Coordinates of C-alpha atoms in Angstrom, one line a residue:
X3 CA 0.5 -0.7 -2.9
X4 CA -0.3 -2.4 -6.1
X5 CA -0.9 -0.1 -9.1
X6 CA -2.4 -0.8 -12.5
X7 CA -1.0 1.2 -15.5
X8 CA -3.1 1.2 -18.7
X9 CA -0.9 2.9 -21.3
X10 CA -0.3 2.0 -24.9
X11 CA 2.8 4.1 -25.6
X12 CA 5.5 1.5 -25.0
X13 CA 8.4 3.8 -24.0
X14 CA 6.2 5.9 -21.7
X15 CA 4.9 2.7 -20.1
X16 CA 8.4 1.3 -19.6
X17 CA 9.6 4.5 -18.0
X18 CA 6.6 4.8 -15.7
X19 CA 6.9 1.2 -14.6
X20 CA 10.6 1.7 -13.7
X21 CA 9.9 4.9 -11.8
X22 CA 7.0 3.4 -9.9
X23 CA 8.9 0.2 -9.0
X24 CA 11.8 2.4 -7.7
X25 CA 9.3 4.0 -5.4
X26 CA 8.4 0.5 -4.1
X27 CA 5.0 0.2 -5.9
X28 CA 3.9 -3.1 -7.3
X29 CA 2.9 -2.4 -11.0
X30 CA 1.0 -4.3 -13.6
X31 CA 0.8 -2.9 -17.1
X32 CA -1.7 -3.4 -19.9
X33 CA -1.6 -1.7 -23.3
X34 CA -5.2 -1.6 -24.4
X35 CA -8.5 -0.5 -22.9
X36 CA -10.3 -3.9 -23.0
X37 CA -7.4 -5.7 -21.2
X38 CA -7.2 -2.8 -18.8
X39 CA -10.9 -3.0 -17.9
X40 CA -10.7 -6.7 -17.3
X41 CA -7.7 -6.1 -14.9
X42 CA -9.6 -3.2 -13.1
X43 CA -12.6 -5.4 -12.6
X44 CA -10.5 -7.9 -10.7
X45 CA -10.5 -5.3 -7.9
X46 CA -7.1 -6.1 -6.6
X47 CA -5.5 -2.7 -7.3
X48 CA -5.0 0.2 -4.9
X49 CA -4.7 2.9 -7.6
X50 CA -5.2 2.9 -11.4
X51 CA -3.3 5.1 -13.8
X52 CA -5.3 5.3 -17.0
X53 CA -4.4 6.8 -20.4
X54 CA -7.3 8.2 -22.5
X55 CA -6.2 7.4 -26.0
X56 CA -6.2 3.6 -25.9
X57 CA -6.9 0.9 -28.5
X58 CA -10.0 -1.3 -28.0
X59 CA -11.7 1.1 -25.6
X60 CA -10.7 4.6 -24.6
X61 CA -9.9 5.7 -21.1
X62 CA -13.2 7.6 -20.6
X63 CA -15.2 4.4 -21.5
X64 CA -13.0 2.2 -19.3
X65 CA -13.5 4.5 -16.3
X66 CA -17.2 4.8 -16.8
X67 CA -17.7 1.1 -17.2
X68 CA -15.6 0.3 -14.2
X69 CA -17.7 2.7 -12.0
X70 CA -20.9 1.2 -13.4
X71 CA -19.6 -2.2 -12.3
X72 CA -19.0 -1.0 -8.7
X73 CA -15.3 -0.5 -8.8
X74 CA -14.3 2.3 -6.4
X75 CA -10.5 2.1 -6.8
X76 CA -9.0 5.7 -7.3
X77 CA -8.3 6.5 -10.9
X78 CA -5.7 8.9 -12.1
X79 CA -6.1 9.8 -15.8
X80 CA -2.7 10.5 -17.4
X81 CA -3.0 11.9 -21.0
X82 CA -1.9 14.4 -23.5
X83 CA -5.5 15.8 -23.9
X84 CA -5.1 19.0 -21.9
X85 CA -8.3 21.0 -22.8
X86 CA -10.7 21.9 -20.0
X87 CA -13.5 19.9 -21.6
X88 CA -11.3 16.8 -21.8
X89 CA -10.6 17.1 -18.0
X90 CA -14.3 17.6 -17.3
X91 CA -15.1 14.5 -19.4
X92 CA -12.5 12.5 -17.6
X93 CA -13.7 13.5 -14.1
X94 CA -17.3 12.9 -15.1
X95 CA -16.4 9.5 -16.4
X96 CA -15.3 8.5 -12.9
X97 CA -11.6 9.6 -12.7
X98 CA -10.5 11.0 -9.3
X99 CA -7.7 13.1 -10.7
X100 CA -6.3 14.2 -14.1
X101 CA -2.7 14.8 -15.0
X102 CA -1.6 15.9 -18.5
X103 CA 1.5 15.0 -20.4
X104 CA 4.3 16.1 -20.3
X105 CA 4.4 16.0 -16.5
X106 CA 7.0 16.2 -13.7
X107 CA 7.7 12.9 -11.9
X108 CA 7.5 14.6 -8.5
X109 CA 3.9 15.8 -9.3
X110 CA 2.9 12.3 -10.5
X111 CA 4.2 10.7 -7.3
X112 CA 2.6 13.4 -5.1
X113 CA -0.8 12.8 -6.7
X114 CA -0.4 9.0 -6.2
X115 CA 0.4 9.5 -2.6
X116 CA -2.7 11.7 -2.2
X117 CA -4.9 9.1 -3.9
X118 CA -3.3 6.4 -1.7
X119 CA -4.2 8.3 1.4
X120 CA -7.8 8.8 0.2
X121 CA -8.1 5.1 -0.6
X122 CA -7.1 4.0 2.9
X123 CA -9.2 6.7 4.4
X124 CA -6.5 8.2 6.6
X125 CA -4.9 11.7 6.6
X126 CA -1.6 10.8 8.2
X127 CA -0.8 7.6 6.4
X128 CA -1.7 5.3 9.3
X129 CA -4.0 2.3 9.2
X130 CA -5.5 1.3 12.5
X131 CA -7.4 -1.7 13.8
X132 CA -8.0 -2.8 17.4
X133 CA -4.7 -2.2 19.3
X134 CA -2.5 -2.0 16.2
X135 CA -1.5 0.7 13.8
X136 CA 0.3 0.4 10.5
X137 CA 2.4 3.3 9.2
X138 CA 2.0 3.1 5.4
X139 CA 5.0 5.4 4.9
X140 CA 7.6 3.3 6.8
X141 CA 5.9 -0.1 6.9
X142 CA 6.1 -0.1 10.7
X143 CA 3.7 -2.1 12.8
X144 CA 3.0 -0.7 16.3
X145 CA 0.9 -1.8 19.3
X146 CA -1.0 1.2 20.6
X147 CA -1.3 -0.1 24.1
X148 CA 2.4 -0.7 24.9
X149 CA 4.2 1.4 22.2
X150 CA 6.2 -1.6 20.9
X151 CA 6.9 -1.5 17.2
X152 CA 8.6 -3.4 14.4
X153 CA 9.4 -3.0 10.7
X154 CA 7.6 -5.3 8.3
X155 CA 8.9 -6.9 5.2
X156 CA 7.1 -6.0 2.0
X157 CA 4.9 -9.1 1.9
X158 CA 4.1 -8.8 5.6
X159 CA 3.1 -5.2 5.2
X160 CA 0.9 -5.9 2.2
X161 CA -0.8 -8.8 4.0
X162 CA -1.7 -6.6 7.0
X163 CA -2.6 -3.6 4.8
X164 CA -5.1 -5.8 2.9
X165 CA -6.5 -7.4 6.0
X166 CA -7.0 -4.0 7.8
X167 CA -8.6 -2.5 4.7
X168 CA -11.0 -5.4 4.6
X169 CA -11.6 -5.7 8.4
X170 CA -14.6 -7.8 9.2
X171 CA -14.3 -9.9 6.1
X172 CA -12.8 -13.3 5.5
X173 CA -10.2 -13.2 2.7
X174 CA -9.6 -16.4 0.8
X175 CA -6.2 -17.7 0.0
X176 CA -6.9 -17.1 -3.7
X177 CA -7.7 -13.4 -3.0
X178 CA -4.5 -13.0 -0.9
X179 CA -2.3 -14.8 -3.5
X180 CA -3.6 -12.6 -6.3
X181 CA -3.5 -9.3 -4.3
X182 CA 0.0 -9.8 -2.9
X183 CA 1.7 -11.7 -5.7
X184 CA -0.4 -10.7 -8.7
X185 CA -2.0 -12.5 -11.7
X186 CA 1.3 -13.4 -13.4
X187 CA 3.1 -14.8 -10.4
X188 CA 3.7 -18.5 -10.0
X189 CA 3.4 -18.2 -6.3
X190 CA 1.6 -21.1 -4.7
X191 CA -0.9 -21.0 -1.9
X192 CA 1.8 -22.3 0.5
X193 CA 3.5 -18.9 0.0
X194 CA 0.4 -17.4 1.6
X195 CA 0.7 -19.8 4.6
X196 CA 4.4 -19.0 5.0
X197 CA 4.1 -15.2 5.0
X198 CA 0.9 -15.4 7.1
X199 CA 3.0 -17.2 9.7
X200 CA 5.7 -14.5 9.5
X201 CA 3.1 -11.7 9.9
X202 CA 1.5 -13.5 12.9
X203 CA 5.0 -13.6 14.6
X204 CA 5.3 -9.8 14.1
X205 CA 1.9 -9.3 15.8
X206 CA 3.0 -11.5 18.7
X207 CA 6.4 -9.6 18.9
X208 CA 4.7 -6.2 19.5
X209 CA 2.3 -7.8 22.0
X210 CA -0.8 -7.1 20.0
X211 CA -4.2 -8.5 20.9
X212 CA -5.2 -8.3 17.3
X213 CA -4.6 -11.6 15.6
X214 CA -5.0 -13.3 12.2
X215 CA -7.5 -16.1 12.5
X216 CA -7.6 -19.0 10.0
X217 CA -11.1 -19.9 9.0
X218 CA -11.1 -23.6 8.1
X219 CA -11.6 -24.2 4.4
X220 CA -12.0 -20.5 3.5
X221 CA -9.1 -18.2 4.4
X222 CA -8.2 -15.6 7.0
X223 CA -9.7 -12.9 9.0
X224 CA -8.2 -10.1 11.2
X225 CA -9.8 -10.1 14.7
X226 CA -9.3 -8.3 17.9
X227 CA -12.0 -9.5 20.4
X228 CA -10.4 -8.3 23.6
X229 CA -10.1 -4.5 22.8

């Protein structure tokens, strides 16, 4: 999953980024509200961790503006403001959860897992489409008709996760490049082609009827016409 951290306290941000990356999350960090809002509105993130006291625009305003602009990404507010009224304001602004500083790392990670399950709309951590299932905890791809399974690499997993979450839509190469590699990456579009080929081979390996179709001049779509 790709997370966005909007936190202006440098040492806190560095520590959080290190913890989250150790947990295999992709993390982008911004230190002020205006930059954070611009990143949120790119709509490439799976979860947003948002501080309240930010320069430029506070977290309440960022969350409210994001929701007004149609962003549905789960937001976890992480802040030292612990009064009940502060929590109510945060939730009313559009946050899905609220964690106060100081906090235990285990609790933060548990809340992120809960928001991640809510975002993919599954209780057991499994994404399904056609005759395939994707275990979000182990990055395992399975064919539901024959029981064949295989572990995916990080990029393969993220490609399939993104395609399943947007089933019925054609995703452009630009969308895939930004979602999988991020804004700051120098990855070129041929990287998308290479990893798309790897992912297709994994689908073939498990004997899935679901397949990734290239739409000429546009991008890719996940299809399963025979199930």
